[in-house]
mmCIF file of C-alpha atoms in Angstrom:
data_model
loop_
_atom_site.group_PDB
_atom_site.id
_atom_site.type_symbol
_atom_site.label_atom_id
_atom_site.label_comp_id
_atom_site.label_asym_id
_atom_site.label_seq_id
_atom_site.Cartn_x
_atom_site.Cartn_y
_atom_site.Cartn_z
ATOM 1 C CA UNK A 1 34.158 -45.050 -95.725
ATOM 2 C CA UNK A 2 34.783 -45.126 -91.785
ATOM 3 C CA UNK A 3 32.246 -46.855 -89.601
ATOM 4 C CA UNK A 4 32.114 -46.396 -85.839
ATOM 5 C CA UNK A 5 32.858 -49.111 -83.375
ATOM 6 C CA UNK A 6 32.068 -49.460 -79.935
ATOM 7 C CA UNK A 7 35.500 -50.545 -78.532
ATOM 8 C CA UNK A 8 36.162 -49.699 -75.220
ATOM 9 C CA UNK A 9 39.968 -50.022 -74.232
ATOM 10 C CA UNK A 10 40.881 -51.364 -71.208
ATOM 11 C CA UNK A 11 44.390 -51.568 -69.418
ATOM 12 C CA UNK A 12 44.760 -55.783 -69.067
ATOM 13 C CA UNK A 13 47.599 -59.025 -68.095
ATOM 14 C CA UNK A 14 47.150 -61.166 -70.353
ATOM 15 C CA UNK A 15 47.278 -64.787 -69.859
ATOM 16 C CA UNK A 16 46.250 -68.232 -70.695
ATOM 17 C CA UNK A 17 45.482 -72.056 -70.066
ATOM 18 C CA UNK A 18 46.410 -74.564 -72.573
ATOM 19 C CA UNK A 19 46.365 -73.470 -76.205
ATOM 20 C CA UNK A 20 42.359 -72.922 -76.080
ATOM 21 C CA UNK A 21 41.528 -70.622 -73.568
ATOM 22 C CA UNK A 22 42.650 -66.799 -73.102
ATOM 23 C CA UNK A 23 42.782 -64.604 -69.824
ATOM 24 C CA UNK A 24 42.701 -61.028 -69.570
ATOM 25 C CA UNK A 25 43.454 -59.606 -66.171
ATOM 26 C CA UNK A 26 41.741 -56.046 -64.898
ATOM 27 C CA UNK A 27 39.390 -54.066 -62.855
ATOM 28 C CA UNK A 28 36.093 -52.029 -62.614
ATOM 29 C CA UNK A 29 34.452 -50.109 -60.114
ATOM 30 C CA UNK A 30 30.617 -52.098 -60.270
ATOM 31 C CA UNK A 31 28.787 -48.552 -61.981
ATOM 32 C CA UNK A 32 30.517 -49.701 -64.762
ATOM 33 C CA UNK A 33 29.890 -53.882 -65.066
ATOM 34 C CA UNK A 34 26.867 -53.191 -66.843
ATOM 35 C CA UNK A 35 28.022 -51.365 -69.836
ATOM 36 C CA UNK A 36 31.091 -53.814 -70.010
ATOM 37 C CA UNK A 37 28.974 -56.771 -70.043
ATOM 38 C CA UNK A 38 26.041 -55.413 -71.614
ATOM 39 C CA UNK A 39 23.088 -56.161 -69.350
ATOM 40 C CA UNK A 40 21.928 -56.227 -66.325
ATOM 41 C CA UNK A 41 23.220 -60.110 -64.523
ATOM 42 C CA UNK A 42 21.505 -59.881 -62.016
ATOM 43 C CA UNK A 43 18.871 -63.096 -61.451
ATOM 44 C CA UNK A 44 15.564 -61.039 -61.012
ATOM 45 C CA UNK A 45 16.326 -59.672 -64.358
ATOM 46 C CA UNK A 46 16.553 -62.695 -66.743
ATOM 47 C CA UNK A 47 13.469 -62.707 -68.032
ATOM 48 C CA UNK A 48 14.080 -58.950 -69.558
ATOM 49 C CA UNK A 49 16.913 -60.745 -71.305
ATOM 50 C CA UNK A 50 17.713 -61.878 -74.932
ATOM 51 C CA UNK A 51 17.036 -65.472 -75.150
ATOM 52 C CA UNK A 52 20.404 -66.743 -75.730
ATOM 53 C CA UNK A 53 21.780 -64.751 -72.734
ATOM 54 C CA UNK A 54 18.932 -65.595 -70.750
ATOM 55 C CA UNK A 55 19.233 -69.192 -71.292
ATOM 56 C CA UNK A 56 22.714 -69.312 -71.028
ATOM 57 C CA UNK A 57 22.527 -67.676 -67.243
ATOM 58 C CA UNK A 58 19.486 -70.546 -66.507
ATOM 59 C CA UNK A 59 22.159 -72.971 -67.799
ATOM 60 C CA UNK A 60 25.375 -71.479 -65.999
ATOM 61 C CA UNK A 61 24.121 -69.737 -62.850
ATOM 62 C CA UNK A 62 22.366 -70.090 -59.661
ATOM 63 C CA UNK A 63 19.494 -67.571 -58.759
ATOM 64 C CA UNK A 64 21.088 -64.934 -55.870
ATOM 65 C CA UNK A 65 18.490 -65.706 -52.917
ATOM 66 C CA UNK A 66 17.887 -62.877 -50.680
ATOM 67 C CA UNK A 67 19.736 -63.707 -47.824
ATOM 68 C CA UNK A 68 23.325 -64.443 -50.351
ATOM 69 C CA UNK A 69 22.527 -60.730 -51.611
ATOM 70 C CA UNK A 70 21.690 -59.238 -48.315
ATOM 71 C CA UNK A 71 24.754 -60.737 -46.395
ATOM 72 C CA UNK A 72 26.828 -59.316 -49.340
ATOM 73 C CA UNK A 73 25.450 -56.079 -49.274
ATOM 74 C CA UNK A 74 26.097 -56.027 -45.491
ATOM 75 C CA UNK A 75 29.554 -56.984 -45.805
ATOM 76 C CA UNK A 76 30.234 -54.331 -48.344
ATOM 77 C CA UNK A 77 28.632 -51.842 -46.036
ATOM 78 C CA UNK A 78 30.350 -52.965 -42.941
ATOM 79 C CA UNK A 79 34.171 -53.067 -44.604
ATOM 80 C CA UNK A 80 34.066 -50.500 -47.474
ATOM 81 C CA UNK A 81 32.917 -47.608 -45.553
ATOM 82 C CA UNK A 82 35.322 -45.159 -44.680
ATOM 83 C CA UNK A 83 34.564 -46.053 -40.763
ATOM 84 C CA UNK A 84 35.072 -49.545 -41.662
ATOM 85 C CA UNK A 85 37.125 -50.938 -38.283
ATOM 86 C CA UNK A 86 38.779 -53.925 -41.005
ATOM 87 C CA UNK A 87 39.709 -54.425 -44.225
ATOM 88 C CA UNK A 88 37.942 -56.592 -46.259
ATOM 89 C CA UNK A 89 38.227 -57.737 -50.015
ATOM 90 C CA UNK A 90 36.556 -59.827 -52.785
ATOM 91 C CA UNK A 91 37.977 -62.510 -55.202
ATOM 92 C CA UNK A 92 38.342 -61.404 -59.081
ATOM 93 C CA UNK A 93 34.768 -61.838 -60.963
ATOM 94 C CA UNK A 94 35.138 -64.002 -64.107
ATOM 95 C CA UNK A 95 33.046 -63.237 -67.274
ATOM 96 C CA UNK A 96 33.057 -65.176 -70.067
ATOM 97 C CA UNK A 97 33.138 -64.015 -74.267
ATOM 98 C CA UNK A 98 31.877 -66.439 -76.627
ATOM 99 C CA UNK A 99 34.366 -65.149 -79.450
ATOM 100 C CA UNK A 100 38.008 -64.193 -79.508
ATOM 101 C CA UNK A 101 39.013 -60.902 -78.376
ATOM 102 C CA UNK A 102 41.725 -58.123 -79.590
ATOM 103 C CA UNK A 103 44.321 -57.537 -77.629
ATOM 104 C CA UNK A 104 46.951 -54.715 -78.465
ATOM 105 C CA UNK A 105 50.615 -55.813 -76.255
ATOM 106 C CA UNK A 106 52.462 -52.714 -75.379
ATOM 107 C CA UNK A 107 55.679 -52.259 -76.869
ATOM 108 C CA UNK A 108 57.991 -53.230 -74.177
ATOM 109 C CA UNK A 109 55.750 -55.873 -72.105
ATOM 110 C CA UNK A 110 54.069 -58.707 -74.363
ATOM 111 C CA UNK A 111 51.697 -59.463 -71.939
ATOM 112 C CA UNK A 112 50.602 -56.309 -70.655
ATOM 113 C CA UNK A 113 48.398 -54.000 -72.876
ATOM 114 C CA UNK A 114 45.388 -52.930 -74.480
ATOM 115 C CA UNK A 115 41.807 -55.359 -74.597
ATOM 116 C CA UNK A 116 39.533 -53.873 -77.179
ATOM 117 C CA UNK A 117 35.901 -54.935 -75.823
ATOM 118 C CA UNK A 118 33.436 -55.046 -78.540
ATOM 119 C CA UNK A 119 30.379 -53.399 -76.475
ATOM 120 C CA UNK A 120 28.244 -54.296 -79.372
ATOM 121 C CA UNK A 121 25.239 -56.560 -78.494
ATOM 122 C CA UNK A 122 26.108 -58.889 -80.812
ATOM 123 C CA UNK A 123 29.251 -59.748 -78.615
ATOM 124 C CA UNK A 124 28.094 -62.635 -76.380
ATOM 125 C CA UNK A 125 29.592 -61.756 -73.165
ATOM 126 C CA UNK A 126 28.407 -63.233 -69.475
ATOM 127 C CA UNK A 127 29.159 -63.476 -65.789
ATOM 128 C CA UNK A 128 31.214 -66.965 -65.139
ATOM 129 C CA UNK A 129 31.703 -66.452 -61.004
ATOM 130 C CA UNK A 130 30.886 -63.258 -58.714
ATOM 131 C CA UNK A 131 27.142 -62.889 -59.560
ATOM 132 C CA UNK A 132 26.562 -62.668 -56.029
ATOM 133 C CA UNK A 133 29.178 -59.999 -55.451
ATOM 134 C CA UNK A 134 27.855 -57.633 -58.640
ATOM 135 C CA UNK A 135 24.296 -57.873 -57.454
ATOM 136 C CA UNK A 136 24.715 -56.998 -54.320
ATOM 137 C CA UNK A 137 26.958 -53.805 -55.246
ATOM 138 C CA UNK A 138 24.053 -53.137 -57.884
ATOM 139 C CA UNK A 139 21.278 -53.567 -55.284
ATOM 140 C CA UNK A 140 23.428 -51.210 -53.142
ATOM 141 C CA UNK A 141 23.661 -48.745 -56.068
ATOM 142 C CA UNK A 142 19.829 -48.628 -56.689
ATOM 143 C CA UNK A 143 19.673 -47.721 -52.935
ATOM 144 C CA UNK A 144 21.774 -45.204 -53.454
ATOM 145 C CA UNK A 145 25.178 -45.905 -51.398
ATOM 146 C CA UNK A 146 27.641 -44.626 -53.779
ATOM 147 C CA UNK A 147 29.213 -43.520 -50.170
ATOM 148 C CA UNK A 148 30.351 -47.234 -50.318
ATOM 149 C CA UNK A 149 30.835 -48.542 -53.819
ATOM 150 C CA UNK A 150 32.876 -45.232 -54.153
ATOM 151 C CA UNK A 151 35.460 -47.457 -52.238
ATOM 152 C CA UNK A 152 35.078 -50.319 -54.277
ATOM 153 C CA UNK A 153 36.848 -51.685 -57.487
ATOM 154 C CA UNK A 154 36.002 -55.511 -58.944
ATOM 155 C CA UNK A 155 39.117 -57.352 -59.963
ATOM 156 C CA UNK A 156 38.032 -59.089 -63.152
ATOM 157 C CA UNK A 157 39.195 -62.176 -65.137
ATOM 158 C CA UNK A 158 37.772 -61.875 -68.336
ATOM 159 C CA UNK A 159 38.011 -65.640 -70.342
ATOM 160 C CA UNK A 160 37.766 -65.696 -74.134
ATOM 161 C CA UNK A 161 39.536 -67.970 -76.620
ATOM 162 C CA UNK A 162 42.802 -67.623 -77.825
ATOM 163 C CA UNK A 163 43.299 -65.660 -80.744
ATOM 164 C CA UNK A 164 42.667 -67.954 -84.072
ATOM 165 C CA UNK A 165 40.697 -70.566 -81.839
ATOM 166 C CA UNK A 166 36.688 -71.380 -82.485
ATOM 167 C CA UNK A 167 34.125 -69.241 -80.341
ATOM 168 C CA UNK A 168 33.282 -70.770 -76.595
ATOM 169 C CA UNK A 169 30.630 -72.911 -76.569
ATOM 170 C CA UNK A 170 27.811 -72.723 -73.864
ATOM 171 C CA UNK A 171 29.238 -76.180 -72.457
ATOM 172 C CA UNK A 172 32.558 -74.902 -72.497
ATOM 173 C CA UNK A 173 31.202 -71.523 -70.364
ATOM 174 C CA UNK A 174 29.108 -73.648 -68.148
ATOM 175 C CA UNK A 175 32.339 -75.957 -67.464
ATOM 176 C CA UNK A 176 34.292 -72.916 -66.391
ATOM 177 C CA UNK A 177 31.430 -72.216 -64.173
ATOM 178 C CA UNK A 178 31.311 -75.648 -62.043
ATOM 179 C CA UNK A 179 35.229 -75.291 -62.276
ATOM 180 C CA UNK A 180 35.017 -72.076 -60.479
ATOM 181 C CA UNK A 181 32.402 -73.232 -57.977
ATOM 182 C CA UNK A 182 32.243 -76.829 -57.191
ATOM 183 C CA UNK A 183 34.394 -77.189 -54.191
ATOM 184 C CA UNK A 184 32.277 -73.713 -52.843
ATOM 185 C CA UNK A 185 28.368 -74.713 -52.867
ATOM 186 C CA UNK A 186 27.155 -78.114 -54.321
ATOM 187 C CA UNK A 187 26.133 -77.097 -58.303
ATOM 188 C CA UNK A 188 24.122 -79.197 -60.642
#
C-alpha cells in the first residue's frame, strides 16, 4: 500500500565540510521560504511557534529590530525595482536540517542533482543566517510589493548532515550560527 509524501524536489550543488556536515547549494524566490522551511522565521512570530522551533530560534537568532528590517526593505525597494539606477545583491541564506537529507546525483554530474525536502512538520528545519533579509522580503510581501520581490531570488545554502551521520544537534546549529556571524555584529 502507497502512502503519500511531501517531497518537494529541488535542483541543488552539493557539497560538504569535513566528513560531518553536508551542503546543498540553490535558490528561491522569498513567496516560497515559508513552505520550504515550514513556518513563518520571522522574530515577531515565535511565540506562534512549536516549542522546539521556537526555542531553538531564542537560542540561535537575534530578534530583527525595526530599523535592520526597515533599512532592508528599503534597500530591496531602492535596487530591485525595475527603475533601480544600480545593481544590488544579497549573500546566500543558510538554513539548517536537524536530520540527513536525500539527495538523488544526476547521472553524469555526482554533485549536481536532485534534494528531496521532507516538507513534513516533523522535519526540523530552521534559518542559520539571512533572517534579516527573509523578513524584510516577507514584510514587503504583506505590503503587497510583489512589483519588487518579482525581481528577487534568495541564493540558499541548505546544511544537513552527511548521509549515514547522527541528526544536528541544537549546539551544533547554534555553532554554525556564531560561525556565520561573529566577525558581522557582536553575538552572545
Amino acid at each position: 500500500l502507497g502512502t503519500i509524501e511531501f517531497k518537494l524536489p529541488v535542483p541543488a550543488l552539493q557539497g560538504f565540510y569535513g566528513n560531518r556536515l553536508a551542503t546543498y547549494a540553490t535558490q528561491a524566490q522569498p513567496r516560497s521560504l515559508i513552505s520550504l522551511l515550514g513556518h513563518d522565521p520571522r522574530s515577531k512570530n515565535w511565540k506562534a511557534l512549536p516549542t522546539d522551533i521556537r526555542e531553538i530560534y531564542e537560542y540561535l537568532q537575534r530578534k530583527t529590530d525595526k530599523n535592520r528590517r526597515d533599512s532592508i526593505a528599503g534597500y530591496m525597494e531602492e535596487r530591485f525595482s525595475d527603475d533601480a539606477i544600480t545593481i544590488g545583491a544579497f549573500p546566500a541564506l543558510s538554513i539548517g536540517f536537524i536530520e540527513p537529507l536525500e539527495f538523488v546525483p544526476s547521472v553524469d554530474n555526482l554533485g549536481i542533482g536532485t534534494l528531496k525536502v521532507d516538507l513534513s512538520p516533523t522535519t526540523v528545519r530552521v534559518m542559520l543566517d539571512g533572517l534579516g533579509r527573509v523578513t524584510g522580503a516577507l514584510d514587503l510581501q504583506d505590503e503587497g510589493r510583489n512589483d519588487i520581490l518579482e525581481n528577487v531570488v534568495f541564493p540558499i545554502t541548505i546544511f544537513a548532515p552527511r548521509p549515514g551521520q547522527k541528526p544536528l544537534s541544537y549546539k551544533e546549529l547554534g555553532q554554525l550560527f556564531h560561525d556565520m556571524n561573529f566577525k558581522v555584529q557582536p553575538v552572545s
